Tab-separated table of C-alpha atoms in Angstrom:
chain	number	residue	atom	x	y	z
A	1	UNK	CA	0.000	0.000	0.000
A	2	UNK	CA	1.128	3.505	-0.744
A	3	UNK	CA	1.827	5.970	2.049
A	4	UNK	CA	2.450	9.697	2.019
A	5	UNK	CA	4.335	11.463	4.802
A	6	UNK	CA	4.504	15.160	5.572
A	7	UNK	CA	6.924	15.691	8.429
A	8	UNK	CA	6.106	19.352	9.104
A	9	UNK	CA	2.759	19.721	10.902
A	10	UNK	CA	3.052	23.514	10.952
A	11	UNK	CA	5.170	26.141	9.254
A	12	UNK	CA	5.202	29.900	9.038
A	13	UNK	CA	6.776	32.345	6.610
A	14	UNK	CA	6.975	36.091	6.289
A	15	UNK	CA	5.052	37.688	3.477
A	16	UNK	CA	7.126	37.881	0.251
A	17	UNK	CA	9.566	35.232	1.483
A	18	UNK	CA	10.030	31.700	0.131
A	19	UNK	CA	8.992	28.526	1.934
A	20	UNK	CA	9.411	24.829	1.139
A	21	UNK	CA	7.020	22.134	2.297
A	22	UNK	CA	8.305	18.571	2.459
A	23	UNK	CA	6.633	15.379	1.288
A	24	UNK	CA	7.893	11.825	0.981
A	25	UNK	CA	6.006	8.817	-0.261
A	26	UNK	CA	6.395	5.095	-0.471
A	27	UNK	CA	5.373	2.978	-3.455
A	28	UNK	CA	6.640	0.043	-5.468
A	29	UNK	CA	5.043	1.349	-8.655
A	30	UNK	CA	6.908	3.147	-11.390
A	31	UNK	CA	3.902	4.859	-12.973
A	32	UNK	CA	2.125	7.327	-10.714
A	33	UNK	CA	1.160	10.953	-10.209
A	34	UNK	CA	1.834	13.382	-7.384
A	35	UNK	CA	-0.138	16.421	-6.332
A	36	UNK	CA	-0.221	19.297	-3.906
A	37	UNK	CA	-3.625	20.498	-2.740
A	38	UNK	CA	-4.403	23.597	-0.730
A	39	UNK	CA	-7.259	23.685	1.776
A	40	UNK	CA	-8.077	27.162	3.118
A	41	UNK	CA	-10.484	27.681	6.036
A	42	UNK	CA	-13.369	27.485	3.558
A	43	UNK	CA	-12.559	23.753	3.370
A	44	UNK	CA	-12.448	23.755	-0.442
A	45	UNK	CA	-9.779	21.440	-1.891
A	46	UNK	CA	-7.813	23.467	-4.445
A	47	UNK	CA	-5.305	21.844	-6.776
A	48	UNK	CA	-1.990	23.704	-6.581
A	49	UNK	CA	0.284	21.650	-8.814
A	50	UNK	CA	0.690	18.138	-10.196
A	51	UNK	CA	3.565	16.034	-11.483
A	52	UNK	CA	3.640	12.930	-13.627
A	53	UNK	CA	6.301	10.537	-12.352
A	54	UNK	CA	7.507	9.743	-15.860
A	55	UNK	CA	8.403	13.393	-16.444
A	56	UNK	CA	11.858	14.389	-15.236
A	57	UNK	CA	11.197	18.101	-15.467
A	58	UNK	CA	9.839	19.640	-12.288
A	59	UNK	CA	6.372	21.135	-12.584
A	60	UNK	CA	5.893	24.883	-12.132
A	61	UNK	CA	2.735	26.966	-11.752
A	62	UNK	CA	3.450	30.670	-11.303
A	63	UNK	CA	4.825	31.092	-7.747
A	64	UNK	CA	4.569	27.364	-7.019
A	65	UNK	CA	7.163	24.801	-8.039
A	66	UNK	CA	8.113	21.308	-7.005
A	67	UNK	CA	11.365	19.466	-6.454
A	68	UNK	CA	10.630	15.920	-7.547
A	69	UNK	CA	13.316	13.412	-6.601
A	70	UNK	CA	12.020	10.070	-7.854
A	71	UNK	CA	14.849	7.913	-6.508
A	72	UNK	CA	14.474	9.452	-3.069
A	73	UNK	CA	10.661	9.400	-3.325
A	74	UNK	CA	10.533	13.024	-2.366
A	75	UNK	CA	8.148	15.683	-3.669
A	76	UNK	CA	8.592	19.074	-2.005
A	77	UNK	CA	6.611	22.223	-2.765
A	78	UNK	CA	8.274	25.624	-2.968
A	79	UNK	CA	6.171	28.747	-2.644
A	80	UNK	CA	7.932	31.923	-3.759
A	81	UNK	CA	6.895	35.466	-2.883
A	82	UNK	CA	4.469	34.182	-0.242
A	83	UNK	CA	1.162	36.015	0.018
A	84	UNK	CA	-1.328	36.255	2.872
A	85	UNK	CA	-3.795	34.287	0.756
A	86	UNK	CA	-1.418	31.321	0.777
A	87	UNK	CA	-2.303	30.681	4.423
A	88	UNK	CA	-3.925	27.228	4.415
A	89	UNK	CA	-3.437	23.532	4.994
A	90	UNK	CA	-1.349	21.930	2.271
A	91	UNK	CA	-1.749	18.261	1.420
A	92	UNK	CA	0.592	16.141	-0.620
A	93	UNK	CA	-1.197	13.350	-2.519
A	94	UNK	CA	-0.367	10.252	-4.556
A	95	UNK	CA	-2.361	8.524	-7.265
A	96	UNK	CA	-1.413	5.201	-8.829
A	97	UNK	CA	-1.027	5.223	-12.580
A	98	UNK	CA	-1.890	1.566	-12.848
A	99	UNK	CA	-4.778	1.035	-10.499
A	100	UNK	CA	-5.542	4.469	-9.286
A	101	UNK	CA	-8.796	6.182	-9.195
A	102	UNK	CA	-8.382	7.563	-5.702
A	103	UNK	CA	-5.871	9.757	-3.930
A	104	UNK	CA	-3.707	8.809	-0.977
A	105	UNK	CA	-3.223	11.988	1.031
A	106	UNK	CA	-0.578	12.955	3.553
A	107	UNK	CA	-1.552	14.364	6.959
A	108	UNK	CA	-1.010	17.937	5.867
A	109	UNK	CA	1.124	20.963	6.752
A	110	UNK	CA	-0.517	24.061	8.187
A	111	UNK	CA	1.142	27.103	6.593
A	112	UNK	CA	0.764	30.560	8.059
A	113	UNK	CA	1.939	33.576	6.075
A	114	UNK	CA	2.751	36.421	8.445
A	115	UNK	CA	2.404	40.083	7.501
B	1	UNK	CA	-20.674	24.618	-14.894
B	2	UNK	CA	-21.627	24.526	-11.233
B	3	UNK	CA	-18.874	22.155	-10.148
B	4	UNK	CA	-19.354	19.319	-7.692
B	5	UNK	CA	-22.292	20.155	-5.430
B	6	UNK	CA	-22.554	18.717	-1.964
B	7	UNK	CA	-25.384	19.223	0.465
B	8	UNK	CA	-25.991	19.914	3.147
B	9	UNK	CA	-22.930	21.959	3.992
B	10	UNK	CA	-23.392	21.253	7.675
B	11	UNK	CA	-25.351	18.413	9.249
B	12	UNK	CA	-25.985	17.794	12.922
B	13	UNK	CA	-27.288	14.435	14.059
B	14	UNK	CA	-27.901	12.871	17.458
B	15	UNK	CA	-26.278	9.565	18.260
B	16	UNK	CA	-28.275	6.730	16.751
B	17	UNK	CA	-29.829	8.779	13.944
B	18	UNK	CA	-29.164	8.369	10.246
B	19	UNK	CA	-27.101	10.796	8.163
B	20	UNK	CA	-27.592	11.159	4.403
B	21	UNK	CA	-25.032	13.136	2.456
B	22	UNK	CA	-25.659	14.065	-1.159
B	23	UNK	CA	-23.269	14.712	-4.018
B	24	UNK	CA	-24.081	15.880	-7.529
B	25	UNK	CA	-21.062	15.430	-9.817
B	26	UNK	CA	-19.977	17.915	-12.423
B	27	UNK	CA	-21.914	17.791	-15.662
B	28	UNK	CA	-20.489	15.074	-17.853
B	29	UNK	CA	-18.740	13.261	-15.001
B	30	UNK	CA	-19.774	9.667	-14.435
B	31	UNK	CA	-17.294	8.728	-11.676
B	32	UNK	CA	-17.821	9.695	-8.043
B	33	UNK	CA	-15.515	9.300	-5.053
B	34	UNK	CA	-16.175	9.818	-1.360
B	35	UNK	CA	-13.485	10.799	1.160
B	36	UNK	CA	-13.584	11.400	4.907
B	37	UNK	CA	-11.473	13.974	6.728
B	38	UNK	CA	-11.169	13.610	10.475
B	39	UNK	CA	-10.097	16.717	12.433
B	40	UNK	CA	-6.461	17.669	11.806
B	41	UNK	CA	-5.967	14.834	9.314
B	42	UNK	CA	-5.784	14.389	5.561
B	43	UNK	CA	-8.590	13.014	3.435
B	44	UNK	CA	-9.053	9.241	3.470
B	45	UNK	CA	-10.607	7.423	0.522
B	46	UNK	CA	-13.865	5.637	1.239
B	47	UNK	CA	-15.587	4.512	-1.960
B	48	UNK	CA	-15.548	4.886	-5.747
B	49	UNK	CA	-18.751	4.584	-7.748
B	50	UNK	CA	-19.921	4.755	-11.310
B	51	UNK	CA	-23.562	5.000	-12.267
B	52	UNK	CA	-25.404	2.139	-10.538
B	53	UNK	CA	-22.139	0.372	-9.637
B	54	UNK	CA	-19.762	0.325	-6.698
B	55	UNK	CA	-16.278	-0.069	-8.170
B	56	UNK	CA	-14.079	0.101	-5.070
B	57	UNK	CA	-15.298	0.256	-1.474
B	58	UNK	CA	-12.033	-0.725	0.174
B	59	UNK	CA	-12.068	2.359	2.402
B	60	UNK	CA	-15.608	2.020	3.666
B	61	UNK	CA	-16.206	0.882	7.250
B	62	UNK	CA	-17.787	-2.563	7.194
B	63	UNK	CA	-20.857	-1.595	9.164
B	64	UNK	CA	-23.337	1.285	9.122
B	65	UNK	CA	-21.901	2.969	6.008
B	66	UNK	CA	-23.279	2.580	2.496
B	67	UNK	CA	-23.094	4.496	-0.769
B	68	UNK	CA	-25.028	4.576	-3.985
B	69	UNK	CA	-24.978	6.420	-7.298
B	70	UNK	CA	-28.303	5.776	-9.014
B	71	UNK	CA	-29.014	6.141	-12.692
B	72	UNK	CA	-30.880	9.343	-11.948
B	73	UNK	CA	-30.052	11.781	-9.179
B	74	UNK	CA	-27.121	12.446	-6.892
B	75	UNK	CA	-24.779	10.034	-5.185
B	76	UNK	CA	-25.736	9.354	-1.569
B	77	UNK	CA	-23.482	8.435	1.329
B	78	UNK	CA	-25.571	7.003	4.140
B	79	UNK	CA	-24.429	6.510	7.698
B	80	UNK	CA	-26.805	4.594	9.923
B	81	UNK	CA	-26.897	4.830	13.718
B	82	UNK	CA	-24.261	7.540	13.833
B	83	UNK	CA	-21.749	7.681	16.669
B	84	UNK	CA	-19.534	10.521	17.898
B	85	UNK	CA	-16.569	9.084	15.982
B	86	UNK	CA	-18.412	9.665	12.696
B	87	UNK	CA	-18.030	13.428	13.188
B	88	UNK	CA	-15.892	14.565	10.262
B	89	UNK	CA	-15.922	16.403	6.969
B	90	UNK	CA	-17.069	14.211	4.084
B	91	UNK	CA	-15.884	15.179	0.627
B	92	UNK	CA	-17.144	14.062	-2.730
B	93	UNK	CA	-15.140	14.284	-5.935
B	94	UNK	CA	-15.974	13.464	-9.529
B	95	UNK	CA	-14.053	12.759	-12.727
B	96	UNK	CA	-15.035	12.278	-16.357
B	97	UNK	CA	-13.031	9.187	-17.328
B	98	UNK	CA	-10.724	6.516	-16.065
B	99	UNK	CA	-6.979	6.304	-16.356
B	100	UNK	CA	-4.658	9.242	-16.850
B	101	UNK	CA	-7.428	11.435	-18.164
B	102	UNK	CA	-9.304	11.156	-14.914
B	103	UNK	CA	-7.017	13.222	-12.757
B	104	UNK	CA	-7.000	16.149	-15.152
B	105	UNK	CA	-10.695	16.515	-14.525
B	106	UNK	CA	-10.802	15.368	-10.911
B	107	UNK	CA	-12.820	17.939	-8.990
B	108	UNK	CA	-13.704	18.112	-5.302
B	109	UNK	CA	-16.858	19.455	-3.725
B	110	UNK	CA	-16.776	21.735	-0.684
B	111	UNK	CA	-17.627	18.939	1.715
B	112	UNK	CA	-20.298	18.236	4.297
B	113	UNK	CA	-19.340	18.692	7.930
B	114	UNK	CA	-21.148	16.109	10.017
B	115	UNK	CA	-21.393	16.699	13.748
B	116	UNK	CA	-22.783	13.970	15.966
B	117	UNK	CA	-24.029	15.178	19.338
């Protein structure tokens, strides 16, 4: 069974600074997908960024980028120029490429952006 | 496109009552997934349904929980004889297809917060 670990329960960052959230996962599969979701207090699950495991290039979406290290099974999220609206829970998630129709989520990191 | 609609947004039930949570998938989506989020935890997969079929219920508790996705109407997650431990946020998601295409269209609803008193 796949597992996703987020070792930082809480983090804080000053507005306009850069922060990196860690995620590691465990799987025996070679074909899979990784995601970061943001959950603000409204509870809505918002897709931040996704990465196909077969792609070596790290995904980037505006201020959000990932560092995908497949051999180390690591998938960290970097947020540049942090904004107050980035304050939320962030969940790392795994989906199997072979059998997957459902996500396996990590426990989350609570990020606070300080003014 | 209204997105994935879940109702009610909040639901309060007394111990022993039944809870019925509804999910209308996005237009054109025929796959529905239910997840449960306990306080301060990530979402945990419960069940995956297509129209009139349960495809994967490996995450569903063996007793008191059931799900359906009828030919017409929303998907329903039913919890019978609720207990305090059922208090959680329940999320529904939908997708249009299977395989790699599915996660490009995977969309979550805003969840139903169930409180058992």
